[in-house]
Amino acid sequence: MGARKRNVGGCHSTCFIITCIMMALFAGDALSASITSATWNAGTSVLKVLGTGWNRGITVAISDTANGTLLGTARTNGTGNFAFSARILAGAPCNVEARSGAFVVTSAVTNAPAICAAPSTLRVFAFNNLGMHCYDNDYSVFSILPPFNTVNAQVIRAGASPVILNNTQASVVYSAVADRTRSINTTSEGKTNFWSYVAGLFGVTLPTDQGLTGSRMPGASNGAQSFLAFDPVIKWFTAEGIPITSYDDRMKKNPYPLMNIQPYETGSAVIPAPLSVVLPVSDEMHCSDCHNNGGKGANNAVRKKYGITSWSRSASSKVRYRENILILHDATRGTSLLTATPVLCASCHYSPALDLTGAGPTGNQIGKSMLSMAVHGKHGKAVDGTIPSATKPAIIPDTGVAACYKCHPGSVTKCLRGAMGAAGITCQNCHGGMLAVGGAYAARTPWVNEPKCQSCHTGDAMSHQGPSIRSRIAYDPGDPAATPLTATNQRFAENAAALYRNSTGHGGLACQACHGSTHAEWPTGTSLANDNLAAKQIQGHAGPVIECVVCHGSGQSRTTNGPHGLHNVNSASWNTGHGSFFESNQAGCQACHGATLQGTVLSRAAANRLLMTDDNRTVYVAKGSPVPCTLCHENPLNGGGNSLSRISSPRKIRKIQ
């Protein structure tokens, strides 16, 4: 940011004016040389620029028109055309220029992010309420979860004072869109037997492609579907229970299908840019590892122990292990489930995930353990039902993420793929072990008593709990119940009595709108997923949404009233004029840049940046590098004030590991 545009032509004096004119004429015909297309691919971060009508065999420089940054060069062919393609790690430019000598043409970039000038000031932030939704790969025997994917969206009118619009001011629809591999998922027809058994399981009859709450798949014609609900308190639109599966329209597995989320402003004919959002979905559960015939949950020893006549004889593996689970349940609990299929597990074992009205346990559920407690409590103990020991291991030992992936998706799907997972945080770091989740040491309500962001993000560089600014475990390691810690410094805390996925922050914007979905926080760590695409479309690069211009536009006044006390990001105005803020609030600067102002994890560059010194030179800061105050000027703690030093050449700051 703040980089001064360079004079590529190289003509500076009167004596060379004729030469310059000749160079311009030779470089290309001003009436015919052009950029025919400039296209940004957010999925691959690749910019492609095509040009025609230039002189043959010349070099054309491609630059970002906003700051003059050279993006690369291309060579024209024998017909005067060129093709430029490059991966731009700093994110998409809004406009590009092609230059040869003194001749230059410009073009807007197609598919540029929402921060670029657009005919509409509407922005949509949309996010899945969870980082992964599970569903059963067969419903003929029993069901744990139906196909049920939920997307929330907030519509913002950008400007100096952004406004979150309600359902009288805006509407939102969704439709399927292909990802970079051309995978698209428009319909669930023929991909699941859910609709064949939905009446027996849930007591309702539904047409194919319609979910339990009325939300529908777009269908083979890919018709736009409306978000059916609006929450006036949290100010978001909701499409709840979309019955999507993990198979695309070519019947290829894709647990990260995309939907285009399209906002509309009431009374306006201008159509804003849509946002491509992942509806994460997986049927990857590995109960068959133990419960298929011959497994440790369905072998001869278990059959003899409980007097079981025989295990399932079904020819289908996914039916066989399911029947074996019911056979074992009947033998150990005195039930008759195998003769009552299909069985909804939650009909006896209450699950908040399926309690859409919030009624709590009713009917057969009263007096029985919750579904999560029954499953985690059973498999987290030894075979004889005791607390695991060295001689009596757990049925599923707590061996990190791999243990959770026995049932939760999964070793292929990778439910835990967000920024925390990529940093080596395990499921147990946040949730505790199997028995903690199962409530063996303290009462825990599934889907309600969950880990807190503030338990690890306990404050800033000047005020935090523990030795590090960010912890790696959300509870006291000596607490077997894994009770989440509560931070004294609430800078990064959720709303009171609310989970991260239901919390809002800066101006009422949902936390997930800027940080991504639970378990899939931006940037996600797997190249197979499509999660990062939304962040790239919004701001031009992956990672939490941090570019103020997205909602506030250009020309913002300098401030430290951003989310979590953040100052203007990627702002030339802040870059060159923030001295008075240190003078009036030294602690505010130290909160992120550290006690000695040498940079911390809280002052890392969110993207590759160019910072400007007082003599218009630039300093390059690589994405992920901590920004110290001494990068551009002397340390004000040493009496250096905010006088920018004269740096003779750009330098790269070492990236933190």
XYZ file of C-alpha atoms in Angstrom:
657
model
C 0.000 0.000 0.000
C 1.088 3.518 -0.559
C 3.593 2.536 -3.245
C 4.240 5.354 -5.716
C 3.499 4.597 -9.353
C 6.658 4.143 -11.383
C 7.517 5.760 -14.734
C 8.021 2.660 -16.827
C 8.612 4.555 -20.035
C 11.888 6.009 -18.792
C 11.572 9.412 -20.628
C 12.465 12.276 -18.313
C 14.087 15.087 -20.298
C 13.120 17.375 -23.166
C 16.014 16.246 -25.296
C 14.515 12.790 -25.489
C 10.951 13.895 -26.269
C 11.122 12.862 -29.897
C 12.575 9.503 -28.917
C 9.739 9.014 -26.449
C 7.146 9.749 -29.131
C 8.802 7.278 -31.442
C 8.891 4.674 -28.674
C 5.179 5.158 -28.074
C 4.380 4.799 -31.758
C 6.629 1.767 -32.115
C 5.209 0.114 -29.005
C 1.783 -0.170 -30.542
C -0.987 1.572 -32.326
C -2.995 3.611 -29.795
C -6.119 2.988 -31.843
C -5.815 -0.814 -31.878
C -3.598 -2.085 -29.008
C -5.784 -3.234 -26.137
C -6.364 -5.630 -23.291
C -9.028 -8.007 -24.517
C -9.617 -9.619 -21.143
C -8.310 -9.601 -17.587
C -9.684 -12.359 -15.369
C -9.090 -13.333 -11.758
C -9.528 -16.905 -10.518
C -10.071 -16.730 -6.756
C -9.713 -20.480 -6.343
C -6.166 -20.566 -7.733
C -5.168 -16.903 -7.151
C -4.230 -16.692 -10.836
C -4.568 -13.553 -12.946
C -4.865 -13.974 -16.712
C -4.502 -11.021 -19.064
C -4.886 -11.240 -22.851
C -3.933 -8.466 -25.264
C -4.116 -7.820 -28.995
C -3.041 -5.250 -31.556
C 0.471 -4.691 -30.160
C 3.728 -4.612 -32.112
C 5.341 -7.968 -32.756
C 8.103 -9.342 -30.529
C 7.969 -6.719 -27.769
C 7.793 -6.968 -23.979
C 4.603 -5.753 -22.312
C 4.670 -4.952 -18.589
C 1.533 -5.867 -16.590
C 0.974 -3.792 -13.436
C -1.645 -3.089 -10.788
C -3.035 0.331 -11.673
C -3.799 1.105 -8.020
C -0.177 1.279 -6.914
C 1.963 0.620 -9.965
C 3.180 -2.733 -8.657
C 4.694 -4.775 -11.466
C 2.859 -8.095 -11.697
C 4.960 -9.516 -14.505
C 5.728 -9.262 -18.198
C 4.557 -10.918 -21.402
C 6.061 -11.174 -24.888
C 3.922 -10.525 -27.946
C 3.825 -13.126 -30.683
C 4.074 -12.767 -34.442
C 0.567 -11.357 -34.710
C 0.992 -8.778 -31.948
C -0.984 -10.685 -29.308
C 0.124 -11.607 -25.786
C -1.076 -13.883 -23.025
C -0.078 -13.248 -19.426
C -0.784 -15.627 -16.539
C 0.596 -15.462 -13.028
C -0.272 -16.455 -9.498
C -0.610 -13.254 -7.468
C -0.081 -14.043 -3.780
C -0.980 -10.514 -2.687
C -4.511 -10.956 -4.004
C -6.530 -9.732 -6.970
C -5.966 -6.261 -8.412
C -9.125 -4.351 -9.263
C -7.660 -2.964 -12.482
C -4.539 -3.749 -14.489
C -2.506 -1.856 -17.040
C -0.418 -3.133 -19.938
C 2.523 -0.931 -20.880
C 5.243 -0.876 -23.472
C 7.439 2.166 -23.590
C 5.231 5.177 -23.023
C 2.079 3.530 -24.324
C -0.332 2.134 -21.729
C -3.869 0.703 -21.710
C -5.954 -0.356 -18.716
C -8.744 -2.796 -17.980
C -10.957 -3.752 -15.063
C -10.404 -7.275 -13.743
C -13.298 -9.694 -14.129
C -14.164 -11.646 -10.941
C -12.232 -9.173 -8.807
C -13.220 -9.188 -5.103
C -15.976 -7.098 -3.593
C -13.516 -4.447 -2.413
C -13.179 -3.309 -6.027
C -15.487 -0.649 -7.366
C -18.882 -2.117 -8.176
C -22.243 -0.720 -9.280
C -23.790 -1.921 -6.007
C -22.666 -1.089 -2.486
C -24.266 -4.275 -1.178
C -21.996 -6.929 0.298
C -23.063 -10.355 1.464
C -21.238 -12.308 4.147
C -22.398 -15.923 4.233
C -21.136 -18.881 6.211
C -22.074 -22.391 7.180
C -23.070 -22.648 10.808
C -20.655 -25.567 11.258
C -17.465 -26.588 9.532
C -18.950 -29.958 8.650
C -22.390 -31.574 8.589
C -22.717 -35.350 8.874
C -25.448 -37.506 7.428
C -26.026 -41.259 7.218
C -24.999 -43.136 4.100
C -28.004 -45.442 4.576
C -31.387 -44.893 6.255
C -32.935 -48.332 5.925
C -31.726 -49.595 9.331
C -31.207 -46.579 11.594
C -30.433 -42.889 11.411
C -28.239 -40.634 13.520
C -28.510 -37.502 11.374
C -30.519 -36.557 8.265
C -29.010 -34.529 5.398
C -29.278 -31.111 7.029
C -26.993 -28.236 6.058
C -27.499 -24.677 7.326
C -26.192 -21.409 5.880
C -26.487 -17.960 7.464
C -26.029 -14.682 5.602
C -25.754 -11.007 6.510
C -26.296 -8.311 3.902
C -24.325 -5.085 4.348
C -24.799 -1.750 2.631
C -21.205 -0.549 2.443
C -20.174 3.032 3.031
C -18.676 5.378 5.587
C -21.215 4.014 8.095
C -22.136 0.489 6.949
C -25.630 -0.820 7.672
C -26.763 -4.429 8.173
C -29.993 -4.805 6.214
C -33.089 -6.644 7.454
C -35.632 -8.711 5.550
C -37.665 -5.647 4.534
C -34.585 -4.089 2.961
C -33.042 -7.137 1.308
C -33.548 -10.780 0.366
C -31.130 -13.655 -0.245
C -31.228 -16.726 -2.469
C -28.858 -19.633 -3.135
C -28.073 -21.811 -6.123
C -25.370 -24.310 -6.963
C -22.123 -23.196 -8.583
C -19.202 -25.199 -9.942
C -15.846 -25.116 -8.181
C -12.427 -24.995 -9.830
C -12.620 -28.742 -10.583
C -15.999 -28.207 -12.334
C -17.768 -30.102 -9.569
C -21.331 -28.889 -9.039
C -24.081 -30.232 -6.764
C -27.592 -29.181 -7.775
C -29.692 -32.116 -6.586
C -29.670 -34.975 -4.065
C -31.918 -37.165 -6.184
C -30.441 -40.648 -6.624
C -27.644 -39.921 -4.120
C -29.297 -41.095 -0.886
C -32.215 -43.270 0.218
C -33.266 -40.678 2.815
C -36.604 -39.875 1.116
C -37.533 -43.557 0.976
C -37.403 -43.815 4.774
C -38.108 -40.267 5.970
C -41.714 -41.070 6.916
C -40.709 -43.980 9.156
C -37.882 -42.020 10.747
C -39.323 -38.525 11.108
C -43.057 -39.000 10.614
C -43.302 -36.737 7.556
C -43.549 -37.256 3.822
C -41.270 -35.069 1.730
C -40.626 -34.704 -1.980
C -37.114 -35.439 -3.163
C -34.724 -32.521 -2.652
C -36.781 -30.978 0.177
C -35.391 -31.012 3.706
C -37.086 -31.336 7.076
C -37.487 -27.558 7.524
C -38.644 -26.793 3.989
C -35.320 -25.720 2.474
C -34.685 -27.331 -0.886
C -31.839 -28.250 -3.165
C -31.835 -26.145 -6.365
C -32.712 -29.217 -8.420
C -31.555 -30.292 -11.863
C -32.560 -26.908 -13.300
C -30.525 -25.176 -10.573
C -33.374 -22.877 -9.614
C -32.566 -20.201 -7.032
C -33.912 -21.021 -3.561
C -34.839 -18.440 -0.944
C -33.437 -18.133 2.553
C -36.654 -18.862 4.441
C -35.946 -17.205 7.788
C -34.555 -13.959 9.204
C -33.434 -13.461 12.800
C -34.075 -9.821 13.766
C -31.871 -10.058 16.865
C -28.703 -11.416 15.311
C -29.601 -9.838 11.949
C -28.994 -12.727 9.618
C -30.900 -14.651 6.981
C -30.982 -18.432 7.387
C -31.389 -21.318 4.981
C -31.806 -24.172 7.462
C -31.661 -27.866 6.705
C -30.647 -27.894 3.029
C -30.607 -31.651 2.207
C -27.313 -31.754 0.334
C -25.131 -34.862 0.046
C -21.424 -35.309 -0.581
C -21.904 -36.527 -4.167
C -21.825 -34.037 -7.006
C -23.872 -34.244 -10.200
C -21.296 -36.582 -11.748
C -21.629 -38.846 -8.662
C -18.093 -37.942 -7.621
C -17.374 -37.453 -3.922
C -16.981 -33.810 -2.975
C -17.485 -32.923 0.712
C -17.020 -29.216 -0.060
C -19.736 -28.335 -2.627
C -20.362 -24.657 -3.369
C -23.522 -22.577 -3.387
C -23.694 -19.042 -4.777
C -25.292 -16.789 -2.168
C -27.004 -13.929 -4.008
C -28.311 -10.836 -2.181
C -30.873 -8.393 -3.547
C -31.774 -4.959 -2.262
C -35.487 -4.260 -2.069
C -36.563 -1.803 -4.759
C -33.220 -1.837 -6.576
C -32.610 -3.226 -10.053
C -28.847 -3.435 -9.467
C -27.656 -6.987 -8.840
C -24.753 -7.161 -6.338
C -21.924 -9.671 -6.549
C -22.751 -13.133 -5.121
C -20.530 -15.074 -2.731
C -19.473 -18.703 -3.209
C -19.869 -20.567 0.080
C -19.097 -24.173 0.997
C -21.874 -26.418 2.283
C -19.580 -28.955 3.979
C -21.136 -32.400 4.089
C -19.917 -35.939 4.671
C -21.198 -39.465 5.208
C -17.714 -40.650 6.208
C -18.176 -42.646 9.402
C -16.167 -45.725 10.222
C -18.483 -47.735 12.484
C -17.841 -50.594 10.057
C -14.249 -50.815 11.309
C -15.533 -52.535 14.441
C -19.119 -53.526 13.727
C -18.875 -55.311 10.397
C -18.744 -59.082 10.649
C -15.466 -60.170 12.224
C -14.695 -56.767 13.754
C -14.063 -56.475 17.484
C -17.671 -55.377 17.953
C -19.137 -58.213 15.872
C -16.937 -61.286 16.268
C -17.549 -64.766 17.693
C -16.342 -63.833 21.177
C -18.885 -61.002 21.419
C -21.617 -63.226 19.944
C -21.028 -65.952 22.531
C -20.690 -63.489 25.419
C -24.138 -62.029 24.844
C -25.879 -65.118 23.489
C -26.341 -63.697 20.003
C -27.556 -66.271 17.484
C -25.822 -64.717 14.469
C -24.626 -61.478 13.026
C -26.189 -59.801 10.000
C -26.284 -61.737 6.764
C -26.963 -58.712 4.541
C -25.028 -58.590 1.296
C -24.552 -54.830 1.749
C -21.624 -53.845 3.949
C -23.223 -50.571 5.071
C -26.444 -52.383 5.973
C -24.579 -55.249 7.622
C -22.651 -53.200 10.175
C -25.757 -51.178 10.988
C -27.796 -54.309 11.636
C -24.964 -55.632 13.791
C -25.124 -52.495 15.944
C -28.840 -53.051 16.516
C -28.282 -56.766 17.193
C -25.696 -55.869 19.856
C -27.944 -53.153 21.306
C -30.855 -55.612 21.544
C -28.656 -58.230 23.237
C -27.128 -55.877 25.806
C -30.094 -53.602 26.484
C -33.068 -55.922 26.068
C -34.553 -53.951 23.178
C -36.113 -55.148 19.917
C -34.758 -52.572 17.506
C -33.868 -54.943 14.680
C -37.536 -55.729 14.169
C -38.538 -52.053 14.209
C -36.351 -50.632 11.459
C -35.820 -47.944 10.394
C -34.887 -46.629 13.850
C -34.176 -42.989 14.682
C -31.519 -43.131 17.408
C -32.680 -39.771 18.770
C -36.185 -41.121 19.352
C -34.814 -42.632 22.576
C -31.514 -40.806 23.063
C -32.227 -37.075 22.981
C -30.077 -34.977 20.657
C -30.180 -31.152 20.700
C -29.090 -31.268 17.056
C -32.511 -32.641 16.121
C -34.543 -30.651 18.640
C -35.564 -27.882 16.253
C -38.142 -26.417 18.631
C -35.986 -26.538 21.771
C -38.534 -28.675 23.609
C -35.965 -30.815 25.442
C -36.303 -34.563 26.116
C -39.836 -35.901 25.630
C -41.583 -39.287 25.520
C -39.172 -42.224 25.229
C -36.210 -39.867 25.652
C -37.015 -39.105 29.285
C -34.737 -40.948 31.683
C -32.322 -42.099 28.993
C -28.864 -40.753 28.251
C -28.438 -38.169 25.512
C -27.195 -39.549 22.209
C -23.755 -37.952 22.517
C -23.390 -39.252 26.075
C -24.455 -42.752 25.050
C -21.977 -42.947 22.163
C -18.987 -41.131 23.694
C -19.576 -42.605 27.145
C -19.731 -46.142 25.789
C -16.762 -46.010 23.441
C -14.588 -43.939 25.760
C -14.671 -46.636 28.445
C -13.173 -50.113 28.548
C -15.161 -53.065 27.226
C -16.352 -53.864 30.754
C -17.705 -50.326 31.202
C -14.978 -49.109 33.548
C -12.702 -46.080 33.293
C -9.784 -47.032 30.997
C -6.472 -48.058 32.522
C -3.146 -49.436 31.352
C -4.539 -52.968 31.481
C -8.019 -52.090 30.289
C -7.818 -49.669 27.348
C -10.777 -47.724 26.024
C -12.797 -49.188 23.187
C -11.637 -46.164 21.191
C -8.510 -44.772 22.893
C -8.009 -40.992 22.915
C -5.210 -40.870 20.355
C -5.858 -37.405 18.978
C -7.743 -36.486 15.836
C -7.563 -40.052 14.502
C -9.743 -41.261 17.388
C -12.461 -38.715 16.610
C -12.284 -39.546 12.921
C -13.465 -43.068 13.767
C -16.985 -41.623 13.816
C -16.759 -37.950 12.883
C -15.788 -37.102 9.300
C -13.087 -37.927 8.771
C -9.665 -38.993 7.603
C -10.635 -38.062 4.036
C -13.196 -35.335 4.655
C -11.167 -33.621 7.378
C -13.759 -31.904 9.503
C -10.938 -30.207 11.456
C -9.310 -28.348 8.566
C -9.376 -24.721 9.675
C -6.562 -22.448 10.807
C -6.419 -24.088 14.227
C -6.302 -27.597 12.808
C -3.556 -26.536 10.408
C -1.598 -25.228 13.417
C -1.684 -28.653 15.059
C -4.590 -28.090 17.436
C -6.417 -31.382 18.003
C -10.057 -32.080 18.826
C -9.010 -32.967 22.380
C -7.234 -29.602 22.809
C -10.640 -27.932 22.727
C -13.236 -30.556 23.652
C -11.293 -32.800 26.029
C -11.166 -36.570 25.837
C -13.905 -39.010 24.938
C -15.198 -39.327 28.501
C -15.171 -35.567 29.031
C -17.373 -35.185 25.958
C -19.503 -38.054 27.248
C -20.097 -36.261 30.547
C -18.363 -38.885 32.702
C -16.740 -36.283 34.970
C -19.228 -33.407 34.856
C -22.632 -32.814 33.298
C -22.330 -31.591 29.731
C -25.086 -30.784 27.261
C -24.029 -31.618 23.691
C -24.139 -28.743 21.189
C -24.559 -26.310 24.092
C -21.575 -26.745 26.436
C -18.824 -26.237 23.879
C -15.272 -24.799 23.978
C -14.794 -21.034 23.915
C -12.532 -18.917 21.724
C -11.549 -16.875 24.760
C -10.295 -20.016 26.505
C -7.208 -19.983 24.245
C -7.333 -16.413 22.955
C -7.149 -15.071 26.494
C -6.176 -11.491 25.696
C -3.529 -9.382 24.004
C 0.229 -8.962 24.186
C 0.009 -6.905 27.379
C -2.728 -8.809 29.203
C -3.291 -12.523 28.804
C -3.494 -15.694 30.843
C -0.628 -18.156 30.802
C 2.833 -17.766 29.269
C 1.665 -17.236 25.667
C -0.650 -14.777 23.968
C -2.471 -17.748 22.503
C -2.834 -21.018 24.406
C -3.113 -24.412 22.763
C -5.566 -26.001 25.188
C -8.937 -24.591 26.194
C -9.086 -25.937 29.745
C -6.917 -26.732 32.742
C -4.953 -29.884 31.752
C -5.584 -31.222 35.239
C -9.358 -31.040 34.774
C -10.666 -34.358 33.368
C -14.024 -32.699 32.611
C -12.247 -30.231 30.275
C -14.275 -27.251 31.520
C -13.535 -24.301 29.173
C -11.593 -21.454 30.771
C -13.002 -17.930 30.835
C -10.651 -15.070 29.969
C -10.286 -12.028 32.177
C -9.368 -9.901 29.153
C -12.431 -10.162 26.908
C -10.825 -8.720 23.745
C -11.396 -11.958 21.829
C -14.360 -13.327 23.779
C -17.694 -14.503 22.431
C -20.913 -12.793 23.432
C -22.094 -13.607 26.949
C -23.790 -17.031 27.104
C -23.340 -17.554 23.355
C -21.166 -19.850 21.275
C -18.740 -18.554 18.654
C -21.097 -19.632 15.881
C -23.881 -17.503 17.364
C -21.821 -14.467 18.393
C -21.485 -11.070 16.752
C -18.879 -8.373 17.034
C -17.836 -5.339 15.040
C -21.001 -3.379 14.233
C -23.175 -6.458 14.718
C -21.318 -8.536 12.135
C -21.261 -12.260 12.902
C -17.925 -13.600 14.107
C -18.126 -16.327 11.453
C -18.656 -13.690 8.750
C -15.065 -12.548 9.170
C -13.358 -15.620 10.630
C -15.073 -18.511 8.843
C -17.087 -21.474 10.084
C -16.364 -23.491 13.205
C -13.682 -26.115 12.423
C -13.032 -24.387 9.066
C -11.704 -21.006 10.197
C -9.930 -19.053 7.474
C -7.496 -19.905 6.067
C -8.312 -23.603 5.876
C -5.325 -25.877 5.620
C -6.276 -28.342 2.886
C -5.988 -27.568 -0.804
C -8.880 -29.946 -1.506
C -11.427 -27.732 0.272
C -13.203 -24.717 -1.216
C -13.549 -22.789 2.056
C -10.961 -20.098 1.293
C -12.767 -19.046 -1.874
C -15.305 -16.856 -0.036
C -12.585 -14.891 1.771
C -10.742 -14.394 -1.509
C -13.892 -13.148 -3.215
C -14.580 -10.721 -0.380
C -11.117 -9.230 0.088
C -8.762 -10.709 -2.517
C -6.826 -13.090 -0.256
C -7.420 -15.998 2.119
C -7.632 -15.553 5.866
C -9.956 -13.648 8.204
C -11.670 -10.673 6.569
C -9.473 -7.783 7.657
C -9.585 -5.272 4.802
C -11.595 -2.317 6.136
C -12.345 -1.089 2.623
C -14.680 -4.066 2.053
C -17.437 -2.451 4.124
C -16.214 1.080 4.770
C -14.882 2.015 1.340
C -11.922 4.319 0.822
C -11.306 7.600 2.562
C -11.755 6.274 6.094
C -10.591 8.390 8.993
C -7.794 6.909 11.086
C -9.161 4.876 13.980
C -8.508 2.069 16.438
C -12.178 1.167 16.659
C -11.927 -1.826 14.367
C -12.791 -5.362 15.456
C -10.893 -6.334 18.619
C -9.468 -2.786 18.753
C -7.812 -3.011 15.345
C -6.573 0.063 13.470
C -7.109 0.731 9.751
C -5.551 -2.120 7.785
C -3.876 -1.724 4.391
C -4.372 2.040 4.600
C -1.843 4.540 3.305
C -3.379 7.122 5.603
C -2.681 5.000 8.673
C 0.720 3.973 7.345
C 1.997 7.551 7.217
C -0.034 9.325 9.881
C -0.543 7.220 12.996
C 1.989 8.923 15.263
C -0.573 10.757 17.345
C -2.234 7.470 18.302
C 0.901 6.242 20.027
C 1.285 9.529 21.828
C -2.264 9.352 23.188
C -2.531 5.566 23.734
C 0.812 3.816 24.034
C -0.771 0.719 25.607
C -3.148 0.398 22.655
C -0.222 -0.007 20.264
C 1.624 -2.372 22.597
C -1.463 -4.592 22.877
C -0.730 -6.019 19.414
C 2.825 -4.919 18.593
C 4.197 -6.023 21.963
C 5.701 -4.399 25.024
C 8.850 -3.472 23.075
C 6.928 -2.821 19.828
C 8.912 -5.489 17.993
C 5.832 -7.348 16.723
C 3.807 -10.348 17.905
C 1.414 -12.914 16.461
C -1.285 -10.243 16.801
C 0.536 -7.826 14.478
C 1.232 -10.229 11.646
C 0.569 -9.082 8.082
C -2.634 -10.666 6.801
C -1.369 -10.488 3.214
C 1.777 -9.468 1.401
C 2.070 -5.746 2.033
C 3.997 -2.774 0.729
C 4.469 -0.113 3.406
C 5.651 3.380 2.521
C 8.429 5.372 4.171
C 8.598 9.173 4.377
C 10.645 9.444 1.165
C 8.147 7.338 -0.829
C 10.231 4.193 -0.707
C 8.521 0.916 0.052
C 9.162 -1.894 2.503
C 7.867 -5.345 1.630
C 6.273 -7.393 4.415
C 5.476 -11.025 3.663
C 2.146 -12.496 4.704
C 2.409 -13.920 8.199
C 5.310 -11.724 9.244
C 5.000 -9.706 12.462
C 5.029 -5.975 11.851
C 7.344 -4.183 14.315
C 7.205 -0.427 14.761
C 10.900 -0.261 13.848
C 10.130 -1.514 10.352
C 9.670 2.025 9.050
C 10.904 4.300 11.824
C 12.803 4.363 15.084
C 11.262 2.825 18.188
C 9.139 5.524 19.836
C 9.831 3.893 23.216
C 13.434 4.988 22.739
C 12.489 8.563 21.962
C 12.318 7.956 18.230
C 8.809 9.337 17.944
C 7.109 8.580 14.667
C 9.777 10.013 12.402
C 10.041 7.643 9.478
C 13.564 6.523 8.696
C 15.006 6.622 5.200
C 15.230 3.044 4.054
C 17.363 2.731 0.954
C 15.820 -0.461 -0.376
C 12.912 -2.798 0.289
C 13.609 -5.577 2.765
C 11.752 -8.751 3.612
C 10.813 -9.460 7.207
C 11.353 -13.041 8.361
C 8.156 -15.036 8.494
C 7.125 -16.415 11.890
C 6.774 -20.184 11.988
